[in-house]
Short mmCIF file of C-alpha atoms (C1' of nucleotides) in Angstrom, two decimals:
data_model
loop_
_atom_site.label_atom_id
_atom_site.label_comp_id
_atom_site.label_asym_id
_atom_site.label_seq_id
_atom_site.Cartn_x
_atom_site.Cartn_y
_atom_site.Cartn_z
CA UNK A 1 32.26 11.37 8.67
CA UNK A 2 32.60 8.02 10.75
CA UNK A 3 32.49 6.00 7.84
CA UNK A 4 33.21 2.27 8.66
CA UNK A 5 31.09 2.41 11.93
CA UNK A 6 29.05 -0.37 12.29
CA UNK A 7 25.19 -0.88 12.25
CA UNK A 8 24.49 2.05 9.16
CA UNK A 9 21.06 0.61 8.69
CA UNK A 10 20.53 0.95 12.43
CA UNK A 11 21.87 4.51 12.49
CA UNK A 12 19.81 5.56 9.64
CA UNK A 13 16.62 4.18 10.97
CA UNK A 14 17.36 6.36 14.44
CA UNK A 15 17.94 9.56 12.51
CA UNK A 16 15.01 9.03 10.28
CA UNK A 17 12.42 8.35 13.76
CA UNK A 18 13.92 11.68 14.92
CA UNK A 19 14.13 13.59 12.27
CA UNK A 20 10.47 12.54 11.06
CA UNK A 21 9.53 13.23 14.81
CA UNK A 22 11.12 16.76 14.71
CA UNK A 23 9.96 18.10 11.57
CA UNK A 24 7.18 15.49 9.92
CA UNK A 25 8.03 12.76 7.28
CA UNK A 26 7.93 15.24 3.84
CA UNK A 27 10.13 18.17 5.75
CA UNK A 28 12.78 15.56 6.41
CA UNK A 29 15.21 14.79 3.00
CA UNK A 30 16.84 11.53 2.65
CA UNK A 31 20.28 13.67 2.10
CA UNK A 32 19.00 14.92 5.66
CA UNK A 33 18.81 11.33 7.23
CA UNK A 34 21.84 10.25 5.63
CA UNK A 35 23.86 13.34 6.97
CA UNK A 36 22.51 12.74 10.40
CA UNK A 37 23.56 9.42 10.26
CA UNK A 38 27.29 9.93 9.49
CA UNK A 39 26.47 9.01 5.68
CA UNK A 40 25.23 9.94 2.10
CA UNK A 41 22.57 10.06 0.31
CA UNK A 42 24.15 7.20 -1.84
CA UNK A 43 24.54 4.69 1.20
CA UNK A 44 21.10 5.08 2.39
CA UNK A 45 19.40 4.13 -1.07
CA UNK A 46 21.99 1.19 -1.68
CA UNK A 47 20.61 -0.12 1.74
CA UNK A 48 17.11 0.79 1.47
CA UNK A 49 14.81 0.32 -1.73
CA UNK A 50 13.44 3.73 -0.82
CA UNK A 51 12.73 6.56 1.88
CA UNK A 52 9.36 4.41 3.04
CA UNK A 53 11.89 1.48 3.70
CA UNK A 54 13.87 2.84 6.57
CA UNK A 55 10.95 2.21 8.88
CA UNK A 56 9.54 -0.64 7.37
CA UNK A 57 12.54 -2.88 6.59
CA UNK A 58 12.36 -4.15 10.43
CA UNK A 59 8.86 -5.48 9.46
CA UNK A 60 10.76 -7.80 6.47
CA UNK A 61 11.26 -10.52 8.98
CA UNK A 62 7.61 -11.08 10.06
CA UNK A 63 6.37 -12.61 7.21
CA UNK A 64 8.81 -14.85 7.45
CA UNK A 65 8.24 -15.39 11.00
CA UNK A 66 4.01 -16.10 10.63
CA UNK A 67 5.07 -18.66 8.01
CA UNK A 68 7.35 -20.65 10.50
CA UNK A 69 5.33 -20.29 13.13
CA UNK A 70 2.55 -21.92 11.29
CA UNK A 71 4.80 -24.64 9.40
CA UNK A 72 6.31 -25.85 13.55
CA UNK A 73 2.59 -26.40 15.14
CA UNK A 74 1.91 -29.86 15.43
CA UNK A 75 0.97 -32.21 12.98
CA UNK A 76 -2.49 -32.63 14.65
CA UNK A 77 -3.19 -28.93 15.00
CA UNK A 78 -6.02 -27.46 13.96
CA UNK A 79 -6.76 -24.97 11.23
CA UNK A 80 -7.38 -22.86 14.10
CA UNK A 81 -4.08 -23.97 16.08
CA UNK A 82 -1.82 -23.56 13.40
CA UNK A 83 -3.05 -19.96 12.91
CA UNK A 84 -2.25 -19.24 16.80
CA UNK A 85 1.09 -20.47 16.69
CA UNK A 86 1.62 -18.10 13.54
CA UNK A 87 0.61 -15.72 15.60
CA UNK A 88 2.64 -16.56 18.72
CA UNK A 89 6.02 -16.45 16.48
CA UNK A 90 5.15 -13.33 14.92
CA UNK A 91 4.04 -12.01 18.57
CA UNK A 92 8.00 -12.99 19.58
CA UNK A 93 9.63 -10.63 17.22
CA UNK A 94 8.29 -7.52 19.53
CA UNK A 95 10.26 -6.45 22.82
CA UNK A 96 10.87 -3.21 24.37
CA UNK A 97 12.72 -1.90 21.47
CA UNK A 98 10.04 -2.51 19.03
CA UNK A 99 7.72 -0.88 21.39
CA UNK A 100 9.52 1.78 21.58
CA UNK A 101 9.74 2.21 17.39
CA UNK A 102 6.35 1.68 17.79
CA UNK A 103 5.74 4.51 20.06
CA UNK A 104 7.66 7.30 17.63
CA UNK A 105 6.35 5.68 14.16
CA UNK A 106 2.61 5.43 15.12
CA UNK A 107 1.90 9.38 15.45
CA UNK A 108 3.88 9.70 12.04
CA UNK A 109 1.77 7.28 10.36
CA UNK A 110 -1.33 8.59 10.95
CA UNK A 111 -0.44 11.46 9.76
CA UNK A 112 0.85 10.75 6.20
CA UNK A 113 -0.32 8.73 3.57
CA UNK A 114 2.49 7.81 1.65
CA UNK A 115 3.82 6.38 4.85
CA UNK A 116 0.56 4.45 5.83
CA UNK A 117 0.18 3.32 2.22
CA UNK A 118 3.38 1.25 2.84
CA UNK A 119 1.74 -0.18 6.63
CA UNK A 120 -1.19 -1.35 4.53
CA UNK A 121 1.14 -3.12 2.29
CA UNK A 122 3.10 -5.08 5.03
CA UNK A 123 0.13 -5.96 6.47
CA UNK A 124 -0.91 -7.18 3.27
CA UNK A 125 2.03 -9.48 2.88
CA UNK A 126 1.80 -10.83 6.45
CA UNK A 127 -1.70 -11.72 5.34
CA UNK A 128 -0.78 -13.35 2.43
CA UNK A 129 2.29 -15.34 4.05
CA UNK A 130 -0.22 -16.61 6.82
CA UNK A 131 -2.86 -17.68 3.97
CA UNK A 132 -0.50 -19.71 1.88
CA UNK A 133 1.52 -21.20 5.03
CA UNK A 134 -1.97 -22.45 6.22
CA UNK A 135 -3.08 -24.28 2.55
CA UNK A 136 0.36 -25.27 2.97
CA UNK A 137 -0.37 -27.03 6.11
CA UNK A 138 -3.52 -28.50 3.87
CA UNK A 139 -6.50 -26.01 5.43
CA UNK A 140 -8.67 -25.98 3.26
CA UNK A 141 -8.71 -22.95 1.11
CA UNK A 142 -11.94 -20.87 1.74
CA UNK A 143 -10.89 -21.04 5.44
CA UNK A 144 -7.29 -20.37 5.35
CA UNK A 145 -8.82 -16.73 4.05
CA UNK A 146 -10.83 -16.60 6.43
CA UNK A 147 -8.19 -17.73 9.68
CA UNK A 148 -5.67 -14.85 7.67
CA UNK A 149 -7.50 -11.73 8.30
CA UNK A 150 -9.44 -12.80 11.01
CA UNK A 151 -5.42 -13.62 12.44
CA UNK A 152 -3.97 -10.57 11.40
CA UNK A 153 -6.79 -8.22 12.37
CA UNK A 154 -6.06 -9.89 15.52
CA UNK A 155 -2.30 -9.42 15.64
CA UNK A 156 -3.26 -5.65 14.39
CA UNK A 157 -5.36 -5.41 17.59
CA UNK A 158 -3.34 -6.60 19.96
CA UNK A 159 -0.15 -4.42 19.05
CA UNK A 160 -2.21 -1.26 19.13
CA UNK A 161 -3.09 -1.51 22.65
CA UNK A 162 0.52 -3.52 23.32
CA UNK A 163 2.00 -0.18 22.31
CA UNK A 164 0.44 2.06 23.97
CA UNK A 165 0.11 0.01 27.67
CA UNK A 166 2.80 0.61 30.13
CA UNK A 167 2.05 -3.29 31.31
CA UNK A 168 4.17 -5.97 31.71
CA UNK A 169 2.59 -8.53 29.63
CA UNK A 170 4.25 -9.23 25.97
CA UNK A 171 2.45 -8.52 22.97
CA UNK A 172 0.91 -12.44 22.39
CA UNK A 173 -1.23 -11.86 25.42
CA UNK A 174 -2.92 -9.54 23.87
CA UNK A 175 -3.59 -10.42 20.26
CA UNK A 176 -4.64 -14.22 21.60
CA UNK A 177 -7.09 -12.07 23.68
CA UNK A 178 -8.05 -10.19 20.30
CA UNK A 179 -7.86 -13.68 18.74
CA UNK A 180 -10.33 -15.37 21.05
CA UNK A 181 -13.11 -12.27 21.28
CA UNK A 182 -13.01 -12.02 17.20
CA UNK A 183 -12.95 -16.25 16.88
CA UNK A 184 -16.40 -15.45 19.24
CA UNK A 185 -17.74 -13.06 17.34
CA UNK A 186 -17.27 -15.12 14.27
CA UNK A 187 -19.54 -17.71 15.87
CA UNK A 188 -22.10 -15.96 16.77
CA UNK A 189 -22.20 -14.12 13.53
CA UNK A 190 -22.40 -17.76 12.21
CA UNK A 191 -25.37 -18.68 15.04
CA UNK A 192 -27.17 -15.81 13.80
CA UNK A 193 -27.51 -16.51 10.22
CA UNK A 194 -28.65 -20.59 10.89
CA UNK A 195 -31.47 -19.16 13.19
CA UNK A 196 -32.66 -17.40 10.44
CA UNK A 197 -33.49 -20.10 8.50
CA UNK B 1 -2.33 19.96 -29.38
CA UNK B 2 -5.85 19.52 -29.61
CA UNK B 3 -6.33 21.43 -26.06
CA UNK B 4 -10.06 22.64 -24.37
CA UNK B 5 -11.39 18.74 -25.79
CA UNK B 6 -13.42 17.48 -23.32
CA UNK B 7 -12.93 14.35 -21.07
CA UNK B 8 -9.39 15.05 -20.40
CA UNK B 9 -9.18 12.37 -17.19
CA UNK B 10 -10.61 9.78 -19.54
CA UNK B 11 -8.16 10.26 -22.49
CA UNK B 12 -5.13 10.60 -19.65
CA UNK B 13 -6.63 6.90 -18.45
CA UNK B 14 -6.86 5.76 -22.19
CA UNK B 15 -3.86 6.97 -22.97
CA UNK B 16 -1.60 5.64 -19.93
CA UNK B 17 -3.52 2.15 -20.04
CA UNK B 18 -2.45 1.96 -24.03
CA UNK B 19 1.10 3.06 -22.96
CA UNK B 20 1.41 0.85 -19.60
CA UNK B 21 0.39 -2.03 -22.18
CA UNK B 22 2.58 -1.38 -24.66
CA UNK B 23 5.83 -0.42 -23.29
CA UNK B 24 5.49 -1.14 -19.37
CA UNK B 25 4.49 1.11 -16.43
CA UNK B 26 8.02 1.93 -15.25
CA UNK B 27 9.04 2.47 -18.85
CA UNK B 28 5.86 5.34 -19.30
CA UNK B 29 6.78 8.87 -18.06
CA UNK B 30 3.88 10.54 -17.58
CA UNK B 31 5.34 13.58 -20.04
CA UNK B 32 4.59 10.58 -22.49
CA UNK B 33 0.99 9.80 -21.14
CA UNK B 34 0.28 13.82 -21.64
CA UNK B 35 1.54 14.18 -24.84
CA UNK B 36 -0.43 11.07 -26.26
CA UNK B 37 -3.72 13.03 -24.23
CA UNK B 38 -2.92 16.21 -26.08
CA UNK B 39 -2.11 17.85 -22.74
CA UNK B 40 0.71 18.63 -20.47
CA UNK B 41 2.51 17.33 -17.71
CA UNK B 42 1.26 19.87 -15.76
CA UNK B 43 -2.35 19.08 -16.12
CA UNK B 44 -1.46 15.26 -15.71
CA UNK B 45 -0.61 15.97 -11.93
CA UNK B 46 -3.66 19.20 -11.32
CA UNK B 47 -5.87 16.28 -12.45
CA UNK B 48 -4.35 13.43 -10.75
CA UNK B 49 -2.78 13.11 -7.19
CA UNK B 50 0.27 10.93 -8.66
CA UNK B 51 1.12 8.69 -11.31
CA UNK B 52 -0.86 5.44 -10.02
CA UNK B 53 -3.99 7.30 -9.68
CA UNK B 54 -4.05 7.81 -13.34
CA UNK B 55 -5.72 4.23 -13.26
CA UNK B 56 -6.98 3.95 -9.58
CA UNK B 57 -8.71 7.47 -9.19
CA UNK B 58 -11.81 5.19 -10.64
CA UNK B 59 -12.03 3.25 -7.96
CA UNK B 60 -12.42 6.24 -5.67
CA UNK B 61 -16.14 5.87 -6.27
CA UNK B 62 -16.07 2.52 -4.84
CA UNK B 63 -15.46 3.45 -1.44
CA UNK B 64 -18.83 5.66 -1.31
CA UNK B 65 -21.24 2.70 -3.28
CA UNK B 66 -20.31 0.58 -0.26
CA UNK B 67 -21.03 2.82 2.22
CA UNK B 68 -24.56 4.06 0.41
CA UNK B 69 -25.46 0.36 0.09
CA UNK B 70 -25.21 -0.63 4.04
CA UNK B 71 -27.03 2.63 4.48
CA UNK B 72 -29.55 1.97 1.68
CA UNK B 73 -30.41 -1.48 3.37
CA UNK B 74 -33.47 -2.42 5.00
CA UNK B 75 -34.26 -1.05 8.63
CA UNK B 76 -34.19 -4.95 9.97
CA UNK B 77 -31.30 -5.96 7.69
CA UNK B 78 -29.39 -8.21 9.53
CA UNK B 79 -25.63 -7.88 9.83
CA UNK B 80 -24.86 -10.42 7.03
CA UNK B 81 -27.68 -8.79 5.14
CA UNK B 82 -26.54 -4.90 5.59
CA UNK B 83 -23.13 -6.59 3.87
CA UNK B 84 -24.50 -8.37 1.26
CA UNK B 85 -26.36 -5.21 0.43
CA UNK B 86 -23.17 -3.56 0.47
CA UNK B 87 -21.60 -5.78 -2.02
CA UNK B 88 -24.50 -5.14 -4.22
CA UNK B 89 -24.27 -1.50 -4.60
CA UNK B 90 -20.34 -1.78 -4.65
CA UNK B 91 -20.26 -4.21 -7.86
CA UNK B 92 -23.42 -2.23 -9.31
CA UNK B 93 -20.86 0.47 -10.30
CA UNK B 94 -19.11 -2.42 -12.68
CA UNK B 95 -19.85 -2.70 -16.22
CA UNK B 96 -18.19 -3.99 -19.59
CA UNK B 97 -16.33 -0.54 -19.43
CA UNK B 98 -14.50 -1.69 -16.16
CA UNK B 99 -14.36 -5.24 -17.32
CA UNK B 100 -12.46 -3.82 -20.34
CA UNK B 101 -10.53 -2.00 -17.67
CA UNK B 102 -9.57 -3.87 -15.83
CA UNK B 103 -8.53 -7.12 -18.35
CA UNK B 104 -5.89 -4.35 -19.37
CA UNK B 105 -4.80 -3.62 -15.63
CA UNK B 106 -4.84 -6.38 -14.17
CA UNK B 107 -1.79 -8.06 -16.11
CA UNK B 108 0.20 -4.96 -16.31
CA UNK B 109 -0.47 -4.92 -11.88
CA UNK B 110 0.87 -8.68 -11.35
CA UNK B 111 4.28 -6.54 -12.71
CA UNK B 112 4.44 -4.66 -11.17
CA UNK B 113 5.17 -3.69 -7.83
CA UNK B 114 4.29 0.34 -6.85
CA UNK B 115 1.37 -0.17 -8.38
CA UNK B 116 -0.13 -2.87 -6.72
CA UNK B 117 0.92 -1.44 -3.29
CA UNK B 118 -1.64 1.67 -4.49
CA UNK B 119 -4.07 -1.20 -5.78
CA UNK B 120 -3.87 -2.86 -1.68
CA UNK B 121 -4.41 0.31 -0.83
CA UNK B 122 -8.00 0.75 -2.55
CA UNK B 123 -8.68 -2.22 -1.19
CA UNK B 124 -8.25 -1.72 2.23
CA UNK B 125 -9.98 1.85 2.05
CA UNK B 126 -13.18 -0.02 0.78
CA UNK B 127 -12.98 -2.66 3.84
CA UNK B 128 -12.43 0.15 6.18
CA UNK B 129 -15.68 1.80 4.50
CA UNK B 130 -17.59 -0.84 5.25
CA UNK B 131 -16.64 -1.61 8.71
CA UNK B 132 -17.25 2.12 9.17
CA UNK B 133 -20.72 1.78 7.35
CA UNK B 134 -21.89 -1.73 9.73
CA UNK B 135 -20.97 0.15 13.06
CA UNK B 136 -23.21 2.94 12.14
CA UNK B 137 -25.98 0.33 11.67
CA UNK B 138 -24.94 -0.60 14.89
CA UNK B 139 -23.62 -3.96 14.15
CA UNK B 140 -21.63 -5.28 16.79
CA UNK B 141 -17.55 -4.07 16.11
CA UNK B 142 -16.09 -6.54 16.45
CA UNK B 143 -18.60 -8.33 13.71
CA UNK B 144 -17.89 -5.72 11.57
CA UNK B 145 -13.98 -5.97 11.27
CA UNK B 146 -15.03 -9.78 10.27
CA UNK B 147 -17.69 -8.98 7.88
CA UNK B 148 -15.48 -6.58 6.07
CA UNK B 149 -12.85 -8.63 5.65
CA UNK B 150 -15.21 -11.41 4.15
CA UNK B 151 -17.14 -8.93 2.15
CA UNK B 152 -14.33 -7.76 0.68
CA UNK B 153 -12.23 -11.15 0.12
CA UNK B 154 -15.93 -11.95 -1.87
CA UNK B 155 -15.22 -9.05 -3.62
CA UNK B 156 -12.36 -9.62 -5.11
CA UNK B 157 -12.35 -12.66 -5.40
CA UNK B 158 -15.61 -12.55 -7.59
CA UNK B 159 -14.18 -9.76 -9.29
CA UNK B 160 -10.83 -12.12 -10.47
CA UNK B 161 -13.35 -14.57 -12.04
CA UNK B 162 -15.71 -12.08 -13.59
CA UNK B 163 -13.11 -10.32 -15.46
CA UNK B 164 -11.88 -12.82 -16.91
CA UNK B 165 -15.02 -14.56 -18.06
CA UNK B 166 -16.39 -14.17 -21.40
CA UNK B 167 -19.86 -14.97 -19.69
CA UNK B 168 -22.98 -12.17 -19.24
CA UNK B 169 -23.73 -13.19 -15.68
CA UNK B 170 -23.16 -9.39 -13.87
CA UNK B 171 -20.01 -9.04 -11.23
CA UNK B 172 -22.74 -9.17 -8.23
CA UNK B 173 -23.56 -12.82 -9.09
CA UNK B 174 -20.04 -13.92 -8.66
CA UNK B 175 -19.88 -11.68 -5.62
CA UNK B 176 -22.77 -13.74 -4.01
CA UNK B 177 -21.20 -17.08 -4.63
CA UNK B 178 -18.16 -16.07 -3.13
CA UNK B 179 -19.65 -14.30 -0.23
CA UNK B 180 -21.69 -17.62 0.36
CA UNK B 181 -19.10 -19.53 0.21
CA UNK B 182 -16.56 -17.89 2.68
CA UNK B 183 -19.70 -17.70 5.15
CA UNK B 184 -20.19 -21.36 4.78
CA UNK B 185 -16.77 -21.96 5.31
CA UNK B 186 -16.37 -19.64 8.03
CA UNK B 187 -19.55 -21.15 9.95
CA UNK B 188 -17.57 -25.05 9.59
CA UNK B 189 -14.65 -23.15 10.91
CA UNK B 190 -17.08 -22.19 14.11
CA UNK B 191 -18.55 -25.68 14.46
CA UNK B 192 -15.27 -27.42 14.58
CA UNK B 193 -13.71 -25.23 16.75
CA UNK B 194 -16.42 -25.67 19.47
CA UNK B 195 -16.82 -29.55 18.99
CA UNK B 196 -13.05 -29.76 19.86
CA UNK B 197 -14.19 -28.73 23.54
"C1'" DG C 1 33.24 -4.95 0.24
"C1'" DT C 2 31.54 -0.51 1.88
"C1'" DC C 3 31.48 4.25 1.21
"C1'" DT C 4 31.85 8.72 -1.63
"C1'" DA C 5 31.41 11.97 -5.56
"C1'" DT C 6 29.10 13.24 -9.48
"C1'" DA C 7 25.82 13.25 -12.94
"C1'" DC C 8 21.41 12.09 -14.39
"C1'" DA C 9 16.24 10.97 -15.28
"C1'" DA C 10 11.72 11.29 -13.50
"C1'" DT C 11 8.13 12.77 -10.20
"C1'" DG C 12 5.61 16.32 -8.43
"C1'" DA C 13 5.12 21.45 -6.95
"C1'" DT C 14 4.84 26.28 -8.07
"C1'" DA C 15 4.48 30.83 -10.42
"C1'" DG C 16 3.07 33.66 -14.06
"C1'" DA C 17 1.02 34.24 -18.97
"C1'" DC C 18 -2.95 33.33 -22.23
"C1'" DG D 1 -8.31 25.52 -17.55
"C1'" DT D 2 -4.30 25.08 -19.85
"C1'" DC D 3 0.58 26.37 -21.06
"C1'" DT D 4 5.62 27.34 -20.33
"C1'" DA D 5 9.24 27.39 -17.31
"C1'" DT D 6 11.69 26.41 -13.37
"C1'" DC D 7 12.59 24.03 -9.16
"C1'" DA D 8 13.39 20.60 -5.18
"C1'" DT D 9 13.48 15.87 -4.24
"C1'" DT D 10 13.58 11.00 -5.03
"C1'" DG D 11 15.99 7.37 -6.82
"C1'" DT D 12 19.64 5.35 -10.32
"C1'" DA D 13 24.09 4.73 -12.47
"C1'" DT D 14 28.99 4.99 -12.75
"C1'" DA D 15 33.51 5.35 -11.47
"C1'" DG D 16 36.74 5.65 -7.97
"C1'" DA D 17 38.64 5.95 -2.89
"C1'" DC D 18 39.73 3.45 1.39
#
DNA sequence: GTCTATACAATGATAGAC
DNA sequence: GTCTATCATTGTATAGAC
């Protein structure tokens, strides 16, 4: 049992993508992923909250991120500009190894709920984080709602085609793509309703 | 042990929501919520998926009313309208029963954690509902992501004053105001964003 | 300060009896 | 449809080893 090795959290978060991969998410024990990882059972829930958290932990850092990125724009920015460069941090936190996390955890997701219950809940939180960082930044309320999940549906977007391409471009080119075709969308839907009246 | 009584999903609700109340979710086993119901543990989980859905398997109808509503709507409903109709048939299922409900939830929720993951959860089912419901009515997809997110922050948000009001005004007329308000917004965001070109 | 061993409570599943 | 009984697993708590 290497005990003392370095990185445990890393080393559980490897066996858990491969074991999940192997055998499904409910087959796999955490006395399983702890073995696997040179560990026990013990370890893994003193480092993790619980077995949902060993692939989600990573994610702990983007709210963060969304709310810095948001807080550094310029002091002129608009509502709109201050939710891009939330964006563009949170974007910067993905490289190839996140794509490659990505690429194991996605087919695992969709197939359990328990799992995908906890997505729904990060997303939730980055949502939140982006809302409050933008009345922060003195948008007005009504429309920091608004710029959140029109933002994060973006960002949501973006990395589902980001990890699946086998392109060169980082993931920010393609949620400000998302980000621009939904911010047109939103106008028109907006165009629509005046002509009605 | 007053077994073969009818209703027993409603006295398992009654009796969790008096427990949850009194004592705390984490501190209810669901043995306890049984007992109190005059049942078992083991009918607790046939009727029940897991211990949160003793209080959310309500809102499981919720999901449906949406989707029946955009269906329900006029033939030349525009998108905005085919939402709004929605929103109507969604907050048509709430009465002083839920508003009872939920004034006991809602506090015992903001405590805790596990269940208000399950809570985000409903929510984003509904919004997925209705994006689901406006493609089929051939709105525009990328309108509908947007719509659904506004419809539903309307939603809720009209639900967090209705519950707590002590006026007879229904849910849907706080609904409306909400969803007016986020369009208004939204359509300000629009303008400013193209007078800045 | 991190890991292990052990024991424990609670969730949730399952099988057979009424 | 419910009950009793038993079971595996998650997650916690404690005390001690390196």
């Amino acid at each position: 049992m290497g005990r003392w090795e370095p990185d445990a959290q890393g080393r559980l978060l490897r066996a858990a993508l491969e074991l999940f991969s192997e055998r499904g998410y409910e087959a796999t024990t955490t006395a399983q992923i702890a073995e696997r990882a040179g560990l026990t059972k013990t370890t893994l829930f003193r480092l993790f909250a619980d077995k949902r958290e060993i692939v989600f932990q990573g994610q702990g850092v983007l709210v963060a991120l969304v709310k810095q990125g948001v807080e550094e724009a310029p002091a002129d920015a608009s509502a709109t500009s201050l939710t891009a460069n939330g964006l563009r941090v949170l974007s910067s936190a993905h490289g190839e190894e996140q794509r490659r996390i990505g690429r194991l955890l996605d087919p695992i997701l969709a197939t359990n709920g328990e799992l995908n219950e906890r997505a729904i809940y990060k997303r939730f939180a980055i949502t939140e984080a982006l809302e409050t960082a933008l009345i922060d930044r003195r948008v007005d309320s009504w429309q920091a709602g608004i710029l959140a999940d029109l933002g994060v549906r973006a960002y949501y977007a973006g990395y589902a085609l980001w990890v699946v391409s086998h392109d060169s471009p980082p993931l920010i080119d393609y949620v400000q793509a998302q980000f621009q075709k939904l911010q047109g969308a939103s106008a028109r839907l907006s165009e629509d309703t005046a002509r009605r009246h």
